[in-house]
Amino acid sequence: MYNCANDLLAYHDDRVTLPQAERTNMRERRDTNRERLKKGLKDKGKPTPREFASQGSYAMKTMTQHPAKDYDIDDGVYFDKAVLVGERGAEMTALQARQMVRNALDDGSFKTPPEVRKNCVRVYYFAGYCVDVPVYRRVTTKDIFGNESYHHELASSDWKRSDARDVSKWFEDENTKQSPDTVNGRQLRRVVREIKKYARSRESWSNQILSGFGITKLVTECFRGDIWREDRALYDTMKAIRDRLSWNLVVEHPVTPNETITNGTDDPRARFLRARLTDAIDMLAPLFEHDCTRTKALKCWDKVYSTTFFSDRDESKSEKKSGLLKAASVAPPAAVFTFPNAPRADDKPRGFG
């Protein structure tokens, strides 16, 4: 396989992973949202949150750049079960808990008011940002000996045992276990970002392809690391995922038993991902030809990611263009150009007597 490892790393750093400034902006919005929620709850005489916890791709650091800045930040809010009671003292339903959080967040400053959704409250910002706020309650129980234990439940269609922090821990453990820490960070996390970037490389794919969470789970299942070759690690992982989906389209949830990320045994989004991975593998086939050139290889990666980033790094094209420009800038006008040893019109031929 023609070596474009450094080019892929450059693409990852420049076009895939979020710049630090973008992450800082997200963190500031998240923190502002937390303060808004705490103030809104206090002003309305509602219970104080026990804690907050970032989750999802933001917490796992697998978010990728999007030209329209279409980013969702997941930031869970946690309450003790005992304080989530209604006006008549009855236990809050899952819907009531989400409505309480939505009302506390709506301080009148948003162009689009916060919205109660199935598994969270969504706060809309300009420039494509959304902050999703899942609502949890901490449930404490005692055994027959009086020993306390607790678990968390998500306010969904009903109260459902769940805690997204378990997913974040699962991913960090897999990332540490499967890929060594290098100067560029851990490769598994990068490959997750690179495949998620490919999955979003065409706008028309957005409503058809498997979710970023599903892709993350598949990468951890099928990761093929190569510390010397970023391009080979990505290609081999893509191929392993495609082959895995060829025999089973079901993707199981990593921490919740008996729950799947996909829908049934013939999930259309998983099928679509499988087809697009096959496309990428076919696009990269010329890299395995014995006479593959750097120019050809870079064009293949351009095709995969629908970009010109890789070809723009082609030194041979740059040198050729530079040489042409240099020649054009130093060449004298044709009318005055002479060859030092060329005979003049009145010279006699030499060497013939």
Short mmCIF file of C-alpha atoms in Angstrom, two decimals:
data_model
loop_
_atom_site.label_atom_id
_atom_site.label_comp_id
_atom_site.label_asym_id
_atom_site.label_seq_id
_atom_site.Cartn_x
_atom_site.Cartn_y
_atom_site.Cartn_z
CA MET A 1 0.00 0.00 0.00
CA TYR A 2 1.52 3.32 -1.11
CA ASN A 3 2.59 5.22 2.00
CA CYS A 4 0.49 8.34 2.65
CA ALA A 5 0.63 8.06 6.44
CA ASN A 6 1.98 11.56 7.02
CA ASP A 7 -0.58 13.03 4.65
CA LEU A 8 -3.44 11.35 6.50
CA LEU A 9 -2.09 12.58 9.84
CA ALA A 10 -1.89 16.09 8.40
CA TYR A 11 -5.50 15.81 7.17
CA HIS A 12 -6.61 14.59 10.60
CA ASP A 13 -4.93 17.49 12.39
CA ASP A 14 -6.08 20.16 9.91
CA ARG A 15 -9.54 19.05 8.79
CA VAL A 16 -10.81 16.33 11.13
CA THR A 17 -10.15 16.91 14.81
CA LEU A 18 -11.66 19.99 16.44
CA PRO A 19 -9.29 22.92 16.91
CA GLN A 20 -8.65 23.88 20.50
CA ALA A 21 -10.41 27.20 19.98
CA GLU A 22 -13.57 25.37 18.92
CA ARG A 23 -13.44 23.10 21.96
CA THR A 24 -12.95 26.15 24.18
CA ASN A 25 -16.05 27.79 22.69
CA MET A 26 -18.05 24.62 23.34
CA ARG A 27 -16.84 24.39 26.90
CA GLU A 28 -17.81 28.02 27.53
CA ARG A 29 -21.31 27.43 26.15
CA ARG A 30 -21.64 24.29 28.25
CA ASP A 31 -20.59 26.12 31.42
CA THR A 32 -22.90 29.06 30.65
CA ASN A 33 -25.74 26.62 30.13
CA ARG A 34 -25.05 24.98 33.50
CA GLU A 35 -25.18 28.34 35.28
CA ARG A 36 -28.39 29.25 33.43
CA LEU A 37 -30.00 25.98 34.53
CA LYS A 38 -28.97 26.33 38.17
CA LYS A 39 -30.25 29.91 38.29
CA GLY A 40 -33.51 29.01 36.56
CA LEU A 41 -34.18 26.13 38.94
CA LYS A 42 -33.44 28.32 41.96
CA ASP A 43 -35.64 31.17 40.72
CA LYS A 44 -38.55 28.79 40.20
CA GLY A 45 -38.11 27.08 43.56
CA LYS A 46 -37.06 23.77 42.01
CA PRO A 47 -34.46 21.30 43.33
CA THR A 48 -30.74 21.92 42.97
CA PRO A 49 -28.81 19.52 40.70
CA ARG A 50 -26.52 17.07 42.41
CA GLU A 51 -23.94 17.32 39.60
CA PHE A 52 -23.32 17.74 35.87
CA ALA A 53 -21.32 15.48 33.56
CA SER A 54 -20.31 15.90 29.93
CA GLN A 55 -20.90 12.83 27.81
CA GLY A 56 -21.07 11.54 24.26
CA SER A 57 -18.53 12.40 21.56
CA TYR A 58 -17.60 15.64 23.35
CA ALA A 59 -16.53 13.73 26.45
CA MET A 60 -14.84 10.98 24.41
CA LYS A 61 -13.03 13.61 22.27
CA THR A 62 -14.22 12.02 19.04
CA MET A 63 -16.06 15.02 17.58
CA THR A 64 -15.09 16.03 14.05
CA GLN A 65 -15.13 19.32 12.21
CA HIS A 66 -18.27 20.28 10.33
CA PRO A 67 -18.37 23.17 7.83
CA ALA A 68 -21.77 24.35 9.13
CA LYS A 69 -20.62 23.95 12.76
CA ASP A 70 -23.42 21.42 13.29
CA TYR A 71 -22.26 20.27 16.73
CA ASP A 72 -24.21 18.61 19.53
CA ILE A 73 -22.76 18.81 23.04
CA ASP A 74 -24.21 16.32 25.52
CA ASP A 75 -24.16 17.54 29.11
CA GLY A 76 -26.13 15.48 31.62
CA VAL A 77 -27.74 16.94 34.75
CA TYR A 78 -28.17 14.67 37.79
CA PHE A 79 -30.64 14.94 40.69
CA ASP A 80 -31.27 12.82 43.76
CA LYS A 81 -34.46 10.86 43.27
CA ALA A 82 -35.82 12.08 46.61
CA VAL A 83 -35.96 15.73 45.48
CA LEU A 84 -37.78 15.09 42.22
CA VAL A 85 -41.31 15.46 43.50
CA GLY A 86 -44.26 17.37 42.07
CA GLU A 87 -46.40 20.06 43.69
CA ARG A 88 -48.55 17.46 45.47
CA GLY A 89 -45.58 15.47 46.70
CA ALA A 90 -45.85 12.70 44.12
CA GLU A 91 -42.75 11.37 42.38
CA MET A 92 -41.98 13.23 39.14
CA THR A 93 -42.49 11.32 35.94
CA ALA A 94 -39.67 11.27 33.41
CA LEU A 95 -41.56 13.78 31.25
CA GLN A 96 -42.16 16.12 34.18
CA ALA A 97 -38.46 16.10 35.02
CA ARG A 98 -37.55 17.04 31.45
CA GLN A 99 -40.20 19.76 31.41
CA MET A 100 -38.84 21.17 34.68
CA VAL A 101 -35.34 21.43 33.17
CA ARG A 102 -36.67 22.91 29.95
CA ASN A 103 -38.59 25.62 31.80
CA ALA A 104 -35.57 26.50 33.93
CA LEU A 105 -33.36 26.87 30.85
CA ASP A 106 -35.81 29.08 28.96
CA ASP A 107 -34.84 32.52 30.22
CA GLY A 108 -36.15 34.31 27.14
CA SER A 109 -32.72 34.89 25.58
CA PHE A 110 -32.97 32.23 22.87
CA LYS A 111 -34.22 32.87 19.35
CA THR A 112 -35.43 29.25 19.32
CA PRO A 113 -36.72 28.22 22.77
CA PRO A 114 -35.30 25.08 24.44
CA GLU A 115 -37.20 21.95 23.43
CA VAL A 116 -38.26 18.83 25.31
CA ARG A 117 -37.13 15.80 23.31
CA LYS A 118 -37.43 12.07 23.91
CA ASN A 119 -34.17 11.61 25.83
CA CYS A 120 -33.08 15.15 26.68
CA VAL A 121 -33.80 18.86 26.60
CA ARG A 122 -32.23 20.56 23.57
CA VAL A 123 -30.90 24.12 23.70
CA TYR A 124 -30.34 25.77 20.30
CA TYR A 125 -27.57 28.27 19.65
CA PHE A 126 -26.76 30.23 16.52
CA ALA A 127 -24.05 28.88 14.20
CA GLY A 128 -25.39 25.33 14.42
CA TYR A 129 -24.53 24.57 18.06
CA CYS A 130 -26.90 22.52 20.19
CA VAL A 131 -26.52 21.55 23.84
CA ASP A 132 -28.46 18.40 24.69
CA VAL A 133 -29.23 18.05 28.40
CA PRO A 134 -30.22 14.50 29.43
CA VAL A 135 -31.88 14.40 32.85
CA TYR A 136 -30.92 11.71 35.36
CA ARG A 137 -31.94 10.74 38.86
CA ARG A 138 -29.73 8.94 41.36
CA VAL A 139 -31.57 6.06 43.01
CA THR A 140 -30.24 4.87 46.38
CA THR A 141 -31.13 1.45 47.75
CA LYS A 142 -30.26 -0.51 50.91
CA ASP A 143 -29.74 -4.24 51.31
CA ILE A 144 -30.94 -6.25 54.29
CA PHE A 145 -27.81 -5.30 56.21
CA GLY A 146 -28.37 -1.57 55.70
CA ASN A 147 -25.56 -1.16 53.16
CA GLU A 148 -26.34 1.51 50.59
CA SER A 149 -25.79 1.29 46.85
CA TYR A 150 -27.01 3.46 44.01
CA HIS A 151 -27.60 3.56 40.29
CA HIS A 152 -28.78 6.18 37.81
CA GLU A 153 -31.88 6.38 35.67
CA LEU A 154 -32.43 8.47 32.54
CA ALA A 155 -35.62 10.46 31.98
CA SER A 156 -36.70 8.93 28.67
CA SER A 157 -40.18 7.69 27.73
CA ASP A 158 -40.05 6.43 31.31
CA TRP A 159 -37.31 6.27 33.94
CA LYS A 160 -34.73 3.91 32.43
CA ARG A 161 -31.61 2.58 34.12
CA SER A 162 -28.72 4.24 32.32
CA ASP A 163 -25.71 6.50 32.78
CA ALA A 164 -23.80 7.82 29.74
CA ARG A 165 -20.67 8.21 31.88
CA ASP A 166 -20.37 4.42 31.70
CA VAL A 167 -20.04 4.75 27.91
CA SER A 168 -17.30 7.37 28.26
CA LYS A 169 -15.39 5.11 30.66
CA TRP A 170 -15.83 2.14 28.34
CA PHE A 171 -14.34 4.07 25.42
CA GLU A 172 -11.41 5.45 27.41
CA ASP A 173 -10.59 1.93 28.62
CA GLU A 174 -10.71 0.54 25.05
CA ASN A 175 -8.65 3.43 23.70
CA THR A 176 -5.96 2.86 26.32
CA LYS A 177 -5.97 -0.91 25.97
CA GLN A 178 -5.95 -1.15 22.19
CA SER A 179 -3.68 1.69 21.10
CA PRO A 180 -0.39 2.90 22.58
CA ASP A 181 0.08 6.55 23.40
CA THR A 182 2.23 8.15 20.68
CA VAL A 183 3.36 11.66 19.84
CA ASN A 184 0.08 12.05 17.92
CA GLY A 185 -2.11 10.69 20.71
CA ARG A 186 -3.86 7.34 20.69
CA GLN A 187 -4.53 5.87 17.27
CA LEU A 188 -7.88 4.24 18.01
CA ARG A 189 -9.42 7.62 18.86
CA ARG A 190 -7.97 9.12 15.67
CA VAL A 191 -9.34 6.29 13.52
CA VAL A 192 -12.79 6.82 15.07
CA ARG A 193 -12.60 10.47 14.06
CA GLU A 194 -11.32 9.64 10.57
CA ILE A 195 -14.13 7.18 9.83
CA LYS A 196 -16.74 9.52 11.30
CA LYS A 197 -15.34 12.26 9.05
CA TYR A 198 -15.71 9.99 6.03
CA ALA A 199 -19.28 9.19 7.07
CA ARG A 200 -20.07 12.94 7.00
CA SER A 201 -18.05 13.76 3.88
CA ARG A 202 -21.19 13.96 1.70
CA GLU A 203 -24.20 15.97 2.84
CA SER A 204 -26.58 13.51 1.15
CA TRP A 205 -25.40 10.72 3.49
CA SER A 206 -26.34 12.48 6.73
CA ASN A 207 -29.80 10.96 7.19
CA GLN A 208 -28.89 7.53 5.86
CA ILE A 209 -25.69 6.44 7.58
CA LEU A 210 -25.10 4.85 10.98
CA SER A 211 -24.70 7.21 13.94
CA GLY A 212 -21.33 8.34 15.24
CA PHE A 213 -21.91 6.22 18.35
CA GLY A 214 -22.50 3.16 16.18
CA ILE A 215 -19.29 3.87 14.24
CA THR A 216 -17.38 4.31 17.50
CA LYS A 217 -18.58 0.92 18.72
CA LEU A 218 -17.64 -0.77 15.44
CA VAL A 219 -14.14 0.75 15.45
CA THR A 220 -13.48 -0.59 18.96
CA GLU A 221 -14.65 -4.04 17.79
CA CYS A 222 -12.64 -4.09 14.56
CA PHE A 223 -9.65 -1.82 15.19
CA ARG A 224 -6.48 -2.81 13.31
CA GLY A 225 -3.72 -0.64 14.71
CA ASP A 226 -0.41 0.16 13.04
CA ILE A 227 1.78 2.62 14.93
CA TRP A 228 4.01 3.22 11.88
CA ARG A 229 1.27 3.65 9.29
CA GLU A 230 -1.81 5.74 9.99
CA ASP A 231 -3.12 5.12 6.47
CA ARG A 232 -2.83 1.34 6.80
CA ALA A 233 -4.51 1.37 10.23
CA LEU A 234 -7.45 3.30 8.76
CA TYR A 235 -7.72 1.13 5.64
CA ASP A 236 -7.47 -2.15 7.57
CA THR A 237 -10.06 -0.99 10.12
CA MET A 238 -12.45 0.12 7.37
CA LYS A 239 -12.10 -3.28 5.70
CA ALA A 240 -12.58 -5.14 8.99
CA ILE A 241 -15.77 -3.17 9.75
CA ARG A 242 -17.09 -3.79 6.23
CA ASP A 243 -16.42 -7.52 6.54
CA ARG A 244 -17.98 -7.66 10.00
CA LEU A 245 -21.14 -5.93 8.74
CA SER A 246 -21.27 -8.38 5.84
CA TRP A 247 -22.19 -11.20 8.21
CA ASN A 248 -23.97 -9.28 10.98
CA LEU A 249 -25.60 -5.85 10.87
CA VAL A 250 -26.51 -5.82 14.57
CA VAL A 251 -24.37 -3.48 16.70
CA GLU A 252 -24.77 -4.07 20.43
CA HIS A 253 -24.67 -1.30 23.02
CA PRO A 254 -21.27 -1.41 24.76
CA VAL A 255 -22.49 -1.11 28.38
CA THR A 256 -26.26 -1.74 28.46
CA PRO A 257 -27.08 -5.47 28.33
CA ASN A 258 -29.68 -6.62 25.79
CA GLU A 259 -29.75 -3.23 24.05
CA THR A 260 -28.59 -2.50 20.51
CA ILE A 261 -27.52 0.66 18.70
CA THR A 262 -28.96 -0.63 15.44
CA ASN A 263 -32.59 -1.41 14.73
CA GLY A 264 -33.19 -5.09 14.02
CA THR A 265 -31.15 -7.56 11.99
CA ASP A 266 -31.33 -5.60 8.72
CA ASP A 267 -30.74 -2.04 9.88
CA PRO A 268 -30.72 0.26 6.79
CA ARG A 269 -28.18 2.68 8.31
CA ALA A 270 -25.73 -0.14 9.00
CA ARG A 271 -26.26 -1.41 5.44
CA PHE A 272 -25.59 2.08 4.09
CA LEU A 273 -22.35 2.34 6.10
CA ARG A 274 -21.26 -1.07 4.77
CA ALA A 275 -21.85 0.07 1.18
CA ARG A 276 -19.96 3.32 1.69
CA LEU A 277 -17.01 1.51 3.27
CA THR A 278 -16.92 -0.77 0.23
CA ASP A 279 -16.80 2.37 -1.94
CA ALA A 280 -13.84 3.73 0.04
CA ILE A 281 -11.98 0.42 -0.18
CA ASP A 282 -12.50 0.38 -3.95
CA MET A 283 -11.33 4.00 -4.25
CA LEU A 284 -8.08 3.07 -2.48
CA ALA A 285 -7.37 -0.02 -4.62
CA PRO A 286 -4.80 1.80 -6.85
CA LEU A 287 -2.58 2.27 -3.78
CA PHE A 288 -1.78 -1.45 -3.94
CA GLU A 289 -0.60 -1.39 -7.56
CA HIS A 290 3.14 -1.88 -8.00
CA ASP A 291 3.48 1.24 -10.17
CA CYS A 292 1.38 3.53 -7.97
CA THR A 293 2.75 7.06 -7.82
CA ARG A 294 2.42 9.65 -5.10
CA THR A 295 0.24 11.78 -7.35
CA LYS A 296 -2.14 8.88 -7.99
CA ALA A 297 -2.23 7.88 -4.31
CA LEU A 298 -3.07 11.39 -3.13
CA LYS A 299 -5.88 11.62 -5.69
CA CYS A 300 -7.34 8.41 -4.24
CA TRP A 301 -7.48 9.91 -0.74
CA ASP A 302 -9.01 13.08 -2.21
CA LYS A 303 -11.75 10.93 -3.71
CA VAL A 304 -12.43 9.17 -0.40
CA TYR A 305 -12.86 12.38 1.57
CA SER A 306 -14.28 14.48 -1.29
CA THR A 307 -11.55 17.11 -0.96
CA THR A 308 -8.45 18.46 -2.68
CA PHE A 309 -6.43 18.53 0.54
CA PHE A 310 -4.20 15.58 -0.38
CA SER A 311 -3.41 16.62 -3.95
CA ASP A 312 -2.57 20.08 -2.66
CA ARG A 313 0.30 18.40 -0.79
CA ASP A 314 1.74 16.88 -3.98
CA GLU A 315 5.29 18.20 -4.09
CA SER A 316 5.82 17.19 -7.73
CA LYS A 317 2.91 19.34 -8.84
CA SER A 318 4.11 22.23 -6.67
CA GLU A 319 7.66 21.95 -7.99
CA LYS A 320 6.47 21.80 -11.59
CA LYS A 321 4.24 24.82 -11.10
CA SER A 322 7.05 26.68 -9.31
CA GLY A 323 9.49 25.84 -12.10
CA LEU A 324 7.12 27.12 -14.77
CA LEU A 325 6.53 30.34 -12.87
CA LYS A 326 10.26 30.83 -12.35
CA ALA A 327 11.05 30.20 -15.99
CA ALA A 328 8.36 32.64 -17.07
CA SER A 329 9.69 35.30 -14.72
CA VAL A 330 13.35 35.11 -15.87
CA ALA A 331 12.95 34.46 -19.62
CA PRO A 332 13.84 37.53 -21.77
CA PRO A 333 11.53 38.68 -24.56
CA ALA A 334 11.74 36.51 -27.67
CA ALA A 335 12.84 39.43 -29.87
CA VAL A 336 16.11 39.98 -27.96
CA PHE A 337 16.96 36.38 -27.00
CA THR A 338 20.26 35.23 -28.61
CA PHE A 339 22.41 32.13 -28.43
CA PRO A 340 26.06 32.98 -27.65
CA ASN A 341 27.54 30.62 -30.25
CA ALA A 342 24.96 31.11 -33.00
CA PRO A 343 26.41 32.52 -36.30
CA ARG A 344 25.41 35.96 -37.39
CA ALA A 345 24.00 36.56 -40.84
CA ASP A 346 27.33 38.00 -42.15
CA ASP A 347 29.52 35.23 -40.64
CA LYS A 348 31.27 32.87 -42.96
CA PRO A 349 31.01 29.18 -42.28
CA ARG A 350 34.00 28.04 -40.24
CA GLY A 351 36.22 25.09 -40.86
CA PHE A 352 35.61 24.92 -44.60
CA GLY A 353 38.47 27.16 -45.94
#
